[in-house]
Amino acid sequence: MILFHDESCLEYSAPSHPECPARIARSVPLLKRRHPDWEWRIPKPASEADLLRAHSCDDVERIRNTTRDFDADTPVYPKIYEHALRSAGAAIEAARAALSGERAFSLMRPPGHHATRDRAMGFCYFNNVAIAALNALEDSANRVAIWDFDAHHGNGTEAIVANNSRIAFASIHQFPGYPGTGTKSFANVGNYPIGPGTPRNQHVEVAKRALEKLATFKPDLLLVSAGFDAYACDPLVQMMLERDDFSTFGEWLQQLDIPVATILEGGYSDDLPELIDAFLSAWAK
């Protein structure tokens, strides 16, 4: 297992904001202690050319230069452009590692799957997974699948990859819930809305069905938007998954005969380090 991480991602925060440094700061030592054989790499930042595969010039300039918050959830932090570059770069490098035969996880912030081509939103500035997917298509992949099990709809990823015949996208998410999208499937987009309080066995079955459908696309690479906020104790949603369910997700990845890279999205409970460990440990077996 290769983990892409740069401790500089801990350098920004806002009071009471759920997307906080502790999410990562508490996960790193736990993973290092339990898995001393795993390899840690510091990622290179994404280039502007990488960003422009998924984002408009105006959007890149706005994130680089703005002094006003993008919305109530998405503040302008000092050097957020540089932080977002490193997070996108980690996703790109995880994808490249997967294509070379490694298991790779990007343990970075900010997350990315809400960021659209023209807008930062929902704690997200650049869309890490979409940037990684489009970069992989420029590299050696002919087809890329994206499996997003974050509890919130990956609206930004959908908007960027929609109708791209070389990408298949699936999002399993709570609805109703932020950002209020993702009720219908179309073209290369599979949406799997799940009501608040849905029993965990039903939720897991939907996630399995979504992954199995992506596998029929026969991708050269599977990218996973790994959000752990569908956990029953997460403060932002009302879903029912337990630690063992994230282990199950990891087991499914371990059984696939497809290169896989995973990228951290959400997850805001105090148990996040344990959830990440359960997922990665099962995948690494």
PDB file of N, CA and C in Angstrom, residues 129 133 137 142-148 157-158 161-171 186-192 210-224:
ATOM      1  N   VAL A 129     -10.559  13.921  -8.014  1.00  0.00           N
ATOM      2  CA  VAL A 129     -10.779  12.653  -8.715  1.00  0.00           C
ATOM      3  C   VAL A 129     -10.996  12.882 -10.205  1.00  0.00           C
ATOM      4  N   ALA A 133      -8.696  11.418 -13.149  1.00  0.00           N
ATOM      5  CA  ALA A 133      -9.268  10.600 -14.227  1.00  0.00           C
ATOM      6  C   ALA A 133      -8.869  11.144 -15.591  1.00  0.00           C
ATOM      7  N   LEU A 137      -6.453   9.421 -18.562  1.00  0.00           N
ATOM      8  CA  LEU A 137      -6.840   9.233 -19.961  1.00  0.00           C
ATOM      9  C   LEU A 137      -5.810   9.830 -20.911  1.00  0.00           C
ATOM     10  N   ASN A 142      -7.413   3.907 -21.363  1.00  0.00           N
ATOM     11  CA  ASN A 142      -8.429   4.167 -22.387  1.00  0.00           C
ATOM     12  C   ASN A 142      -9.793   4.431 -21.775  1.00  0.00           C
ATOM     13  N   ARG A 143     -10.049   3.788 -20.617  1.00  0.00           N
ATOM     14  CA  ARG A 143     -11.335   3.954 -19.931  1.00  0.00           C
ATOM     15  C   ARG A 143     -11.082   4.027 -18.429  1.00  0.00           C
ATOM     16  N   VAL A 144     -11.786   4.917 -17.766  1.00  0.00           N
ATOM     17  CA  VAL A 144     -11.663   5.087 -16.322  1.00  0.00           C
ATOM     18  C   VAL A 144     -13.051   5.052 -15.702  1.00  0.00           C
ATOM     19  N   ALA A 145     -13.184   4.332 -14.596  1.00  0.00           N
ATOM     20  CA  ALA A 145     -14.422   4.322 -13.822  1.00  0.00           C
ATOM     21  C   ALA A 145     -14.186   5.048 -12.496  1.00  0.00           C
ATOM     22  N   ILE A 146     -15.230   5.701 -11.993  1.00  0.00           N
ATOM     23  CA  ILE A 146     -15.169   6.406 -10.712  1.00  0.00           C
ATOM     24  C   ILE A 146     -16.316   5.924  -9.835  1.00  0.00           C
ATOM     25  N   TRP A 147     -15.967   5.379  -8.679  1.00  0.00           N
ATOM     26  CA  TRP A 147     -16.950   4.868  -7.707  1.00  0.00           C
ATOM     27  C   TRP A 147     -16.897   5.793  -6.496  1.00  0.00           C
ATOM     28  N   ASP A 148     -17.960   6.533  -6.266  1.00  0.00           N
ATOM     29  CA  ASP A 148     -18.026   7.550  -5.226  1.00  0.00           C
ATOM     30  C   ASP A 148     -19.001   7.087  -4.149  1.00  0.00           C
ATOM     31  N   THR A 157     -17.986  16.118  -9.737  1.00  0.00           N
ATOM     32  CA  THR A 157     -17.446  15.066 -10.595  1.00  0.00           C
ATOM     33  C   THR A 157     -18.414  14.769 -11.724  1.00  0.00           C
ATOM     34  N   GLU A 158     -19.686  14.624 -11.386  1.00  0.00           N
ATOM     35  CA  GLU A 158     -20.692  14.367 -12.418  1.00  0.00           C
ATOM     36  C   GLU A 158     -20.667  15.452 -13.491  1.00  0.00           C
ATOM     37  N   VAL A 161     -17.474  15.093 -15.763  1.00  0.00           N
ATOM     38  CA  VAL A 161     -17.273  13.896 -16.600  1.00  0.00           C
ATOM     39  C   VAL A 161     -18.517  13.496 -17.388  1.00  0.00           C
ATOM     40  N   ALA A 162     -19.652  14.159 -17.167  1.00  0.00           N
ATOM     41  CA  ALA A 162     -20.896  13.771 -17.839  1.00  0.00           C
ATOM     42  C   ALA A 162     -20.708  13.729 -19.354  1.00  0.00           C
ATOM     43  N   ASN A 163     -21.209  12.645 -19.942  1.00  0.00           N
ATOM     44  CA  ASN A 163     -21.202  12.439 -21.400  1.00  0.00           C
ATOM     45  C   ASN A 163     -19.814  12.199 -21.985  1.00  0.00           C
ATOM     46  N   ASN A 164     -18.838  11.958 -21.132  1.00  0.00           N
ATOM     47  CA  ASN A 164     -17.524  11.533 -21.597  1.00  0.00           C
ATOM     48  C   ASN A 164     -17.566  10.018 -21.745  1.00  0.00           C
ATOM     49  N   SER A 165     -17.521   9.528 -22.960  1.00  0.00           N
ATOM     50  CA  SER A 165     -17.713   8.101 -23.218  1.00  0.00           C
ATOM     51  C   SER A 165     -16.569   7.241 -22.699  1.00  0.00           C
ATOM     52  N   ARG A 166     -15.470   7.865 -22.289  1.00  0.00           N
ATOM     53  CA  ARG A 166     -14.330   7.110 -21.776  1.00  0.00           C
ATOM     54  C   ARG A 166     -14.330   7.021 -20.249  1.00  0.00           C
ATOM     55  N   ILE A 167     -15.345   7.602 -19.614  1.00  0.00           N
ATOM     56  CA  ILE A 167     -15.459   7.582 -18.159  1.00  0.00           C
ATOM     57  C   ILE A 167     -16.841   7.076 -17.770  1.00  0.00           C
ATOM     58  N   ALA A 168     -16.891   6.188 -16.778  1.00  0.00           N
ATOM     59  CA  ALA A 168     -18.153   5.779 -16.159  1.00  0.00           C
ATOM     60  C   ALA A 168     -18.113   6.221 -14.705  1.00  0.00           C
ATOM     61  N   PHE A 169     -19.190   6.871 -14.264  1.00  0.00           N
ATOM     62  CA  PHE A 169     -19.243   7.444 -12.924  1.00  0.00           C
ATOM     63  C   PHE A 169     -20.452   6.915 -12.170  1.00  0.00           C
ATOM     64  N   ALA A 170     -20.237   6.549 -10.903  1.00  0.00           N
ATOM     65  CA  ALA A 170     -21.339   6.113 -10.042  1.00  0.00           C
ATOM     66  C   ALA A 170     -21.215   6.795  -8.688  1.00  0.00           C
ATOM     67  N   SER A 171     -22.320   7.356  -8.201  1.00  0.00           N
ATOM     68  CA  SER A 171     -22.359   8.012  -6.900  1.00  0.00           C
ATOM     69  C   SER A 171     -23.460   7.402  -6.054  1.00  0.00           C
ATOM     70  N   PHE A 186     -28.002   9.036 -16.165  1.00  0.00           N
ATOM     71  CA  PHE A 186     -28.073   9.353 -17.593  1.00  0.00           C
ATOM     72  C   PHE A 186     -26.708   9.073 -18.213  1.00  0.00           C
ATOM     73  N   ALA A 187     -26.720   8.749 -19.494  1.00  0.00           N
ATOM     74  CA  ALA A 187     -25.481   8.563 -20.252  1.00  0.00           C
ATOM     75  C   ALA A 187     -24.487   7.727 -19.447  1.00  0.00           C
ATOM     76  N   ASN A 188     -23.327   8.295 -19.133  1.00  0.00           N
ATOM     77  CA  ASN A 188     -22.276   7.574 -18.408  1.00  0.00           C
ATOM     78  C   ASN A 188     -22.341   7.769 -16.896  1.00  0.00           C
ATOM     79  N   VAL A 189     -23.421   8.363 -16.410  1.00  0.00           N
ATOM     80  CA  VAL A 189     -23.563   8.700 -14.990  1.00  0.00           C
ATOM     81  C   VAL A 189     -24.604   7.795 -14.344  1.00  0.00           C
ATOM     82  N   GLY A 190     -24.201   7.107 -13.276  1.00  0.00           N
ATOM     83  CA  GLY A 190     -25.123   6.301 -12.487  1.00  0.00           C
ATOM     84  C   GLY A 190     -25.292   6.910 -11.112  1.00  0.00           C
ATOM     85  N   ASN A 191     -26.501   7.357 -10.795  1.00  0.00           N
ATOM     86  CA  ASN A 191     -26.772   7.915  -9.475  1.00  0.00           C
ATOM     87  C   ASN A 191     -27.619   6.947  -8.665  1.00  0.00           C
ATOM     88  N   TYR A 192     -27.257   6.793  -7.395  1.00  0.00           N
ATOM     89  CA  TYR A 192     -27.904   5.829  -6.504  1.00  0.00           C
ATOM     90  C   TYR A 192     -28.298   6.543  -5.217  1.00  0.00           C
ATOM     91  N   ALA A 210     -23.689  -0.823  -7.745  1.00  0.00           N
ATOM     92  CA  ALA A 210     -23.042   0.260  -8.482  1.00  0.00           C
ATOM     93  C   ALA A 210     -21.640  -0.138  -8.919  1.00  0.00           C
ATOM     94  N   LEU A 211     -20.886  -0.772  -8.025  1.00  0.00           N
ATOM     95  CA  LEU A 211     -19.524  -1.188  -8.363  1.00  0.00           C
ATOM     96  C   LEU A 211     -19.534  -2.274  -9.435  1.00  0.00           C
ATOM     97  N   GLU A 212     -20.453  -3.201  -9.327  1.00  0.00           N
ATOM     98  CA  GLU A 212     -20.534  -4.261 -10.330  1.00  0.00           C
ATOM     99  C   GLU A 212     -20.862  -3.696 -11.711  1.00  0.00           C
ATOM    100  N   LYS A 213     -21.717  -2.696 -11.748  1.00  0.00           N
ATOM    101  CA  LYS A 213     -22.031  -2.092 -13.046  1.00  0.00           C
ATOM    102  C   LYS A 213     -20.814  -1.383 -13.621  1.00  0.00           C
ATOM    103  N   LEU A 214     -20.043  -0.706 -12.775  1.00  0.00           N
ATOM    104  CA  LEU A 214     -18.818  -0.065 -13.254  1.00  0.00           C
ATOM    105  C   LEU A 214     -17.849  -1.100 -13.821  1.00  0.00           C
ATOM    106  N   ALA A 215     -17.785  -2.262 -13.200  1.00  0.00           N
ATOM    107  CA  ALA A 215     -16.867  -3.301 -13.672  1.00  0.00           C
ATOM    108  C   ALA A 215     -17.223  -3.762 -15.080  1.00  0.00           C
ATOM    109  N   THR A 216     -18.508  -3.731 -15.430  1.00  0.00           N
ATOM    110  CA  THR A 216     -18.904  -4.142 -16.790  1.00  0.00           C
ATOM    111  C   THR A 216     -18.427  -3.155 -17.843  1.00  0.00           C
ATOM    112  N   PHE A 217     -18.053  -1.955 -17.439  1.00  0.00           N
ATOM    113  CA  PHE A 217     -17.475  -0.949 -18.339  1.00  0.00           C
ATOM    114  C   PHE A 217     -16.062  -1.354 -18.780  1.00  0.00           C
ATOM    115  N   LYS A 218     -15.490  -2.320 -18.053  1.00  0.00           N
ATOM    116  CA  LYS A 218     -14.129  -2.817 -18.304  1.00  0.00           C
ATOM    117  C   LYS A 218     -13.102  -1.686 -18.303  1.00  0.00           C
ATOM    118  N   PRO A 219     -13.047  -0.946 -17.195  1.00  0.00           N
ATOM    119  CA  PRO A 219     -12.102   0.176 -17.135  1.00  0.00           C
ATOM    120  C   PRO A 219     -10.660  -0.302 -16.988  1.00  0.00           C
ATOM    121  N   ASP A 220      -9.752   0.506 -17.449  1.00  0.00           N
ATOM    122  CA  ASP A 220      -8.330   0.268 -17.225  1.00  0.00           C
ATOM    123  C   ASP A 220      -7.905   0.746 -15.845  1.00  0.00           C
ATOM    124  N   LEU A 221      -8.741   1.559 -15.225  1.00  0.00           N
ATOM    125  CA  LEU A 221      -8.445   2.126 -13.912  1.00  0.00           C
ATOM    126  C   LEU A 221      -9.757   2.426 -13.212  1.00  0.00           C
ATOM    127  N   LEU A 222      -9.823   2.064 -11.925  1.00  0.00           N
ATOM    128  CA  LEU A 222     -10.950   2.457 -11.074  1.00  0.00           C
ATOM    129  C   LEU A 222     -10.445   3.455 -10.054  1.00  0.00           C
ATOM    130  N   LEU A 223     -11.049   4.628 -10.045  1.00  0.00           N
ATOM    131  CA  LEU A 223     -10.777   5.632  -9.029  1.00  0.00           C
ATOM    132  C   LEU A 223     -11.936   5.641  -8.034  1.00  0.00           C
ATOM    133  N   VAL A 224     -11.615   5.723  -6.758  1.00  0.00           N
ATOM    134  CA  VAL A 224     -12.630   5.679  -5.711  1.00  0.00           C
ATOM    135  C   VAL A 224     -12.620   6.988  -4.941  1.00  0.00           C
TER     136      VAL A 224
END
